[in-house]
Amino acid sequence: MLQLLKDVRVLELTVAWAGPLAGKLVADLGGDVIHVEHMNARGTGIPAGISPTEGWEWGTLPEPISRSGVFPNADPGERPWNRQAIFNKHNRNKRSLCIDLKEPEARAIFLDLARQADIVLDNYSPRVMASLGIGYDDLVQVNPTVISISMSGYGHTGPFANRVSYGPILEAHSGLASISGADDAPMKLGAAFPDAVGGISGALAIAAALVHRDDTGEGQFIDLSQLETYCSLAGDAFLYQSLSGQPIDPVEWAKLQFGDLHGSFECEAGEWLAISAQTPAQRQILADLLGVPAESRDELGRAIVAWCAARTRASAIAELHSARIPAYPILSNGELLGDAHLAHRRMFVEHDQVDVGPISWPAFPVRTGDGDDLARYATAPALGGDNDDILRDLCGLDADAIDRLYAAGVIGKEPVLE
Amino acid sequence: MRARNVVDFSTGAAGAYCSRLLRTVGCKILMAEPIAGRHLRSHGPTVTIAEPGQQTVDVNCLAEYADIGKRSVALDFDSDAGSAIRDQLASQADILVWDTSPGQAVRLEQLVSSAAPGAVVVALSHYGLRGPDADRAGSAFTDWAAGGYSYITGNADGPPRVGGGPWPEYAAGAIAGFTALSAIRHANTDPSTSPSPLVLDISVQDVLVFLHQWTFSLYTHQGVTKLRAGNRHAESFHPMGFLPCSDGWICVGVATALQWERFCLALDMPELLLDPRFDTGARRFDNADNFNSIVAPWLQARTQDEAVRHLQDHGVPASPVQTIDQVAADQQLNARDFWQGVDVQGRVANVPQRPVALQGVGATVEPRRAPVLGQHSRAVLDDLGYDPEQVQDLVDRGLVAAPDC
């Protein structure tokens, strides 16, 4: 299988979604991504004596105490830090070095690895890497052509540089929430889309920097602001507002984006579908299908509502597809997992996950024109699961030296209770 | 980097954003458009510019933004002459961009057969090149549904909602750019094993399905159907979403125990720390209505600015929900020179300059504007070896568009 980034090594110091996603994209294409993490980075498990699966039923949310990890069968198990979907989803194909970077010996180990890495990737707040003695100025001492990319919320410069951000924070700050939805209130998307966009942008920057280094021999420090990557999606809105001086109403904006004949409509049994007819030709076809004149938008709108309400979603979709009107059922997570088209495209791939067993995940979303895979699928690492291999093979440490590091608490495989 | 040649045959938003991103990291973009202009030029938000005594001009905001710094040649692809030019341009490209958006007059096979060994052909579509529904008609609006975002977006007791633009298409363009650059990189290091050319099948639906946080994990691990939760974040965190103030909305982000403690102290409500209804993010989510009504008076007594400032001073992540004009004036973005002045029909508009600044790419791009249709047709054909008489003949016969400019 073609593995486009198989000779690329990344040291990744990331948490949550955006940073790990950038590293995951490189790892999926074959890169050796070493996820460098503190013993407590994945959480410290749940308090003893709590039995979160008692009374739990499949298909229901678990008790609050154990909900946020998203454990298989709601069961944290013996090693909860290895069983959380919120970690495992974003860290497949990677290796784990579990190390306390505040320990004196840890910095030397990290810099030795940096000497042998192409990329150092972090999504910490701007001061953190430098305060650990592994900022760009430290890295170039050991590796003059290293590419260091820092994916902070707001960037390393400017008055808000040290603010913590999350996806919803950036949806708000960027202005994109104010042009979304169709009500008086601003609207948040159902998943933290700024993280998704930041992650892809980080990966793209990494790929571009690698090509640049191939061409010139130069590494660089990349100061990625997740806010800026998200604002970049709405250039049309900024251009519109800049030229017109008019505020943007999300309802009117949606019509400008998607055409004035678009919406979510409810069919029988409470099933929803999405329809949009954007061109005059599509509008006429839709009007013919509904048996109403094409000229009146209001009449067409009422007709669509009534037409959908009188049908099953399946039959509505079938008719709309035959008429070549863009339409799609609004499917839930479970329904998409069972979708025939996505199954044909192998968009959900099962692989064995350490401490969990076989489980399905969304696949890397690019294949060749012939349908060949470009991505590999292997477990997200156990906490510290690759310590020994990495320290022996890359740092040249023998078994005694590695044991001493465990004993001194410099490296580990479990959370430490403080 | 050494500027790679990108020839963009796409007609829709995904392709336009893909080539825009490639331009921002140092590639040279030539759009090869259908003779009447590609679909994106006539769809989406427009602004009418009316100068006194002049004809009004409709500016298409999607294209005017996405096309900054690109060149344009416009061809009748159905003609022998247009096809020959298409093949010549394709053969010179490092990356070719193609899609299935409306008005696409070029077939993928034509590009693949003309592309050079080692070239990358990015094929963007709503549902992919393969599969039982590959031929389905798609759109920017239905993309959100197909990728599983509509189901989980909007109020719990209301209809499914979507974001304010073709953002799934943009995400697909970005994934395409990443994969294409990775292929370029791979060819640098291992040319012998690169298939030639490499065709990348990128479905917007696939990309959006890939870009969920834990939506599918909830189902595969626990059988839970993820539901709409309005301006709340869902299941395990609260507050992590939008709350109303006296003059607008703010976003408060409490994810850790420490941030929760700071939030309670910031509001001078330490008793909340002892309230069992609110002792974890998930429990706060389950009791969100109660929680929101308890903190509402504090928020309603403050403006966005006051509330955000106070929360930030106490170490609680918070931001205002800003309008587009507030973002244009945002002090963080302005301090980092984020805005680029672009020439639009003689006026200057401020737009995002880049998603990421990279070394080796100019901080500003010349030309600082999007091209009109066929603006570079004459120059492009000259580069291909056509002499001016040949070009004029093609223009006169309506096979090439080359406005006088």
GROMACS .gro file of C-alpha atoms in nm, chain B residues 1-204:
model
  204
  419MET     CA    1   0.889   2.602  -0.156
  420ARG     CA    2   0.955   2.585  -0.525
  421ALA     CA    3   0.618   2.698  -0.653
  422ARG     CA    4   0.424   2.398  -0.776
  423ASN     CA    5   0.186   2.442  -1.068
  424VAL     CA    6  -0.176   2.377  -0.984
  425VAL     CA    7  -0.429   2.371  -1.267
  426ASP     CA    8  -0.778   2.394  -1.126
  427PHE     CA    9  -1.058   2.262  -1.345
  428SER     CA   10  -1.311   2.264  -1.060
  429THR     CA   11  -1.634   2.461  -1.080
  430GLY     CA   12  -1.752   2.457  -0.717
  431ALA     CA   13  -1.657   2.555  -0.365
  432ALA     CA   14  -1.448   2.255  -0.259
  433GLY     CA   15  -1.208   2.288  -0.549
  434ALA     CA   16  -1.187   2.664  -0.513
  435TYR     CA   17  -1.093   2.635  -0.146
  436CYS     CA   18  -0.847   2.354  -0.215
  437SER     CA   19  -0.658   2.564  -0.467
  438ARG     CA   20  -0.685   2.871  -0.243
  439LEU     CA   21  -0.513   2.680   0.037
  440LEU     CA   22  -0.246   2.556  -0.201
  441ARG     CA   23  -0.190   2.916  -0.310
  442THR     CA   24  -0.147   3.027   0.052
  443VAL     CA   25   0.135   2.776   0.102
  444GLY     CA   26   0.323   2.882  -0.210
  445CYS     CA   27   0.173   2.712  -0.515
  446LYS     CA   28   0.079   2.891  -0.839
  447ILE     CA   29  -0.282   2.847  -0.936
  448LEU     CA   30  -0.428   2.860  -1.286
  449MET     CA   31  -0.803   2.818  -1.308
  450ALA     CA   32  -0.912   2.658  -1.636
  451GLU     CA   33  -1.276   2.764  -1.652
  452PRO     CA   34  -1.561   2.689  -1.889
  453ILE     CA   35  -1.605   2.967  -2.144
  454ALA     CA   36  -1.915   3.110  -1.974
  455GLY     CA   37  -1.751   3.108  -1.633
  456ARG     CA   38  -1.761   2.841  -1.372
  457HIS     CA   39  -2.057   2.773  -1.144
  458LEU     CA   40  -1.903   2.936  -0.835
  459ARG     CA   41  -1.888   3.276  -1.009
  460SER     CA   42  -2.266   3.296  -1.020
  461HIS     CA   43  -2.378   3.130  -0.698
  462GLY     CA   44  -2.364   3.232  -0.339
  463PRO     CA   45  -2.380   3.571  -0.166
  464THR     CA   46  -2.335   3.877  -0.384
  465VAL     CA   47  -2.283   4.244  -0.310
  466THR     CA   48  -2.398   4.505  -0.556
  467ILE     CA   49  -2.149   4.783  -0.603
  468ALA     CA   50  -2.293   5.099  -0.746
  469GLU     CA   51  -2.069   5.394  -0.818
  470PRO     CA   52  -2.240   5.718  -0.918
  471GLY     CA   53  -2.267   5.736  -1.295
  472GLN     CA   54  -2.135   5.384  -1.337
  473GLN     CA   55  -2.303   5.056  -1.411
  474THR     CA   56  -2.375   4.848  -1.105
  475VAL     CA   57  -2.160   4.542  -1.059
  476ASP     CA   58  -2.256   4.229  -0.871
  477VAL     CA   59  -1.962   4.089  -0.681
  478ASN     CA   60  -1.979   3.719  -0.604
  479CYS     CA   61  -1.835   3.685  -0.255
  480LEU     CA   62  -1.739   3.317  -0.265
  481ALA     CA   63  -1.536   3.344  -0.584
  482GLU     CA   64  -1.396   3.689  -0.513
  483TYR     CA   65  -1.245   3.557  -0.188
  484ALA     CA   66  -1.140   3.209  -0.295
  485ASP     CA   67  -0.982   3.326  -0.622
  486ILE     CA   68  -0.746   3.592  -0.483
  487GLY     CA   69  -0.404   3.549  -0.637
  488LYS     CA   70  -0.511   3.294  -0.898
  489ARG     CA   71  -0.502   3.327  -1.277
  490SER     CA   72  -0.787   3.242  -1.513
  491VAL     CA   73  -0.807   3.100  -1.863
  492ALA     CA   74  -1.153   3.034  -2.012
  493LEU     CA   75  -1.207   2.772  -2.280
  494ASP     CA   76  -1.476   2.597  -2.476
  495PHE     CA   77  -1.387   2.250  -2.358
  496ASP     CA   78  -1.625   2.088  -2.610
  497SER     CA   79  -1.422   2.218  -2.904
  498ASP     CA   80  -1.113   2.055  -3.051
  499ALA     CA   81  -0.910   2.367  -2.982
  500GLY     CA   82  -1.031   2.389  -2.622
  501SER     CA   83  -0.961   2.020  -2.565
  502ALA     CA   84  -0.609   2.055  -2.702
  503ILE     CA   85  -0.537   2.345  -2.467
  504ARG     CA   86  -0.692   2.151  -2.179
  505ASP     CA   87  -0.455   1.861  -2.245
  506GLN     CA   88  -0.152   2.087  -2.272
  507LEU     CA   89  -0.233   2.258  -1.943
  508ALA     CA   90  -0.302   1.927  -1.771
  509SER     CA   91   0.033   1.788  -1.884
  510GLN     CA   92   0.220   2.075  -1.720
  511ALA     CA   93   0.053   2.057  -1.380
  512ASP     CA   94   0.201   1.917  -1.061
  513ILE     CA   95  -0.148   1.909  -0.906
  514LEU     CA   96  -0.477   1.904  -1.097
  515VAL     CA   97  -0.804   1.985  -0.924
  516TRP     CA   98  -1.134   1.855  -1.062
  517ASP     CA   99  -1.484   1.814  -0.928
  518THR     CA  100  -1.840   1.713  -1.014
  519SER     CA  101  -2.003   2.048  -0.942
  520PRO     CA  102  -2.258   2.191  -1.186
  521GLY     CA  103  -2.124   2.299  -1.523
  522GLN     CA  104  -1.827   2.065  -1.515
  523ALA     CA  105  -1.734   2.024  -1.882
  524VAL     CA  106  -1.420   1.817  -1.839
  525ARG     CA  107  -1.417   1.444  -1.775
  526LEU     CA  108  -1.182   1.304  -1.513
  527GLU     CA  109  -1.043   1.048  -1.761
  528GLN     CA  110  -0.935   1.330  -1.992
  529LEU     CA  111  -0.725   1.485  -1.717
  530VAL     CA  112  -0.583   1.155  -1.599
  531SER     CA  113  -0.471   1.061  -1.949
  532SER     CA  114  -0.301   1.397  -2.005
  533ALA     CA  115  -0.142   1.442  -1.664
  534ALA     CA  116   0.232   1.394  -1.627
  535PRO     CA  117   0.382   1.099  -1.441
  536GLY     CA  118   0.410   1.196  -1.078
  537ALA     CA  119   0.123   1.446  -1.097
  538VAL     CA  120  -0.157   1.435  -0.844
  539VAL     CA  121  -0.519   1.457  -0.961
  540VAL     CA  122  -0.759   1.568  -0.687
  541ALA     CA  123  -1.114   1.453  -0.765
  542LEU     CA  124  -1.371   1.619  -0.538
  543SER     CA  125  -1.737   1.523  -0.525
  544HIS     CA  126  -2.024   1.516  -0.278
  545TYR     CA  127  -2.042   1.136  -0.254
  546GLY     CA  128  -1.722   1.006  -0.413
  547LEU     CA  129  -1.636   0.834  -0.738
  548ARG     CA  130  -1.750   0.489  -0.621
  549GLY     CA  131  -2.047   0.347  -0.440
  550PRO     CA  132  -2.421   0.294  -0.491
  551ASP     CA  133  -2.501   0.663  -0.434
  552ALA     CA  134  -2.203   0.819  -0.612
  553ASP     CA  135  -2.432   0.973  -0.874
  554ARG     CA  136  -2.669   1.135  -0.629
  555ALA     CA  137  -2.723   1.511  -0.671
  556GLY     CA  138  -2.561   1.697  -0.381
  557SER     CA  139  -2.528   2.053  -0.260
  558ALA     CA  140  -2.361   2.263   0.007
  559PHE     CA  141  -2.676   2.234   0.220
  560THR     CA  142  -2.726   1.860   0.192
  561ASP     CA  143  -2.354   1.805   0.267
  562TRP     CA  144  -2.423   1.886   0.633
  563ALA     CA  145  -2.691   1.616   0.646
  564ALA     CA  146  -2.492   1.356   0.457
  565GLY     CA  147  -2.198   1.398   0.693
  566GLY     CA  148  -2.401   1.361   1.010
  567TYR     CA  149  -2.379   1.720   1.135
  568SER     CA  150  -2.738   1.827   1.072
  569TYR     CA  151  -2.879   1.554   1.297
  570ILE     CA  152  -2.675   1.680   1.593
  571THR     CA  153  -2.708   2.055   1.533
  572GLY     CA  154  -2.993   2.277   1.646
  573ASN     CA  155  -3.222   2.286   1.946
  574ALA     CA  156  -3.332   1.964   2.110
  575ASP     CA  157  -3.697   2.038   2.038
  576GLY     CA  158  -3.637   2.198   1.699
  577PRO     CA  159  -3.539   2.111   1.345
  578PRO     CA  160  -3.189   2.009   1.236
  579ARG     CA  161  -2.968   2.307   1.148
  580VAL     CA  162  -2.647   2.372   0.956
  581GLY     CA  163  -2.353   2.609   0.961
  582GLY     CA  164  -2.348   2.933   0.763
  583GLY     CA  165  -2.166   2.824   0.448
  584PRO     CA  166  -2.021   2.541   0.237
  585TRP     CA  167  -1.780   2.458   0.515
  586PRO     CA  168  -1.788   2.080   0.463
  587GLU     CA  169  -1.676   2.146   0.106
  588TYR     CA  170  -1.396   2.364   0.236
  589ALA     CA  171  -1.290   2.090   0.478
  590ALA     CA  172  -1.281   1.846   0.185
  591GLY     CA  173  -1.067   2.092  -0.009
  592ALA     CA  174  -0.830   2.115   0.286
  593ILE     CA  175  -0.800   1.736   0.323
  594ALA     CA  176  -0.739   1.721  -0.051
  595GLY     CA  177  -0.462   1.981  -0.021
  596PHE     CA  178  -0.298   1.793   0.265
  597THR     CA  179  -0.305   1.462   0.079
  598ALA     CA  180  -0.183   1.616  -0.248
  599LEU     CA  181   0.110   1.788  -0.074
  600SER     CA  182   0.190   1.461   0.104
  601ALA     CA  183   0.203   1.294  -0.237
  602ILE     CA  184   0.434   1.569  -0.366
  603ARG     CA  185   0.654   1.511  -0.063
  604HIS     CA  186   0.651   1.137  -0.119
  605ALA     CA  187   0.754   1.182  -0.481
  606ASN     CA  188   1.051   1.390  -0.363
  607THR     CA  189   1.177   1.109  -0.146
  608ASP     CA  190   1.071   0.799  -0.336
  609PRO     CA  191   0.983   0.873  -0.700
  610SER     CA  192   1.022   0.514  -0.810
  611THR     CA  193   0.718   0.393  -0.623
  612SER     CA  194   0.480   0.679  -0.700
  613PRO     CA  195   0.198   0.568  -0.929
  614SER     CA  196   0.162   0.810  -1.213
  615PRO     CA  197  -0.053   1.002  -1.197
  616LEU     CA  198  -0.203   0.957  -0.850
  617VAL     CA  199  -0.580   1.013  -0.848
  618LEU     CA  200  -0.733   1.103  -0.512
  619ASP     CA  201  -1.104   1.027  -0.463
  620ILE     CA  202  -1.236   1.276  -0.205
  621SER     CA  203  -1.601   1.271  -0.106
  622VAL     CA  204  -1.732   1.563   0.100
   0.00000   0.00000   0.00000
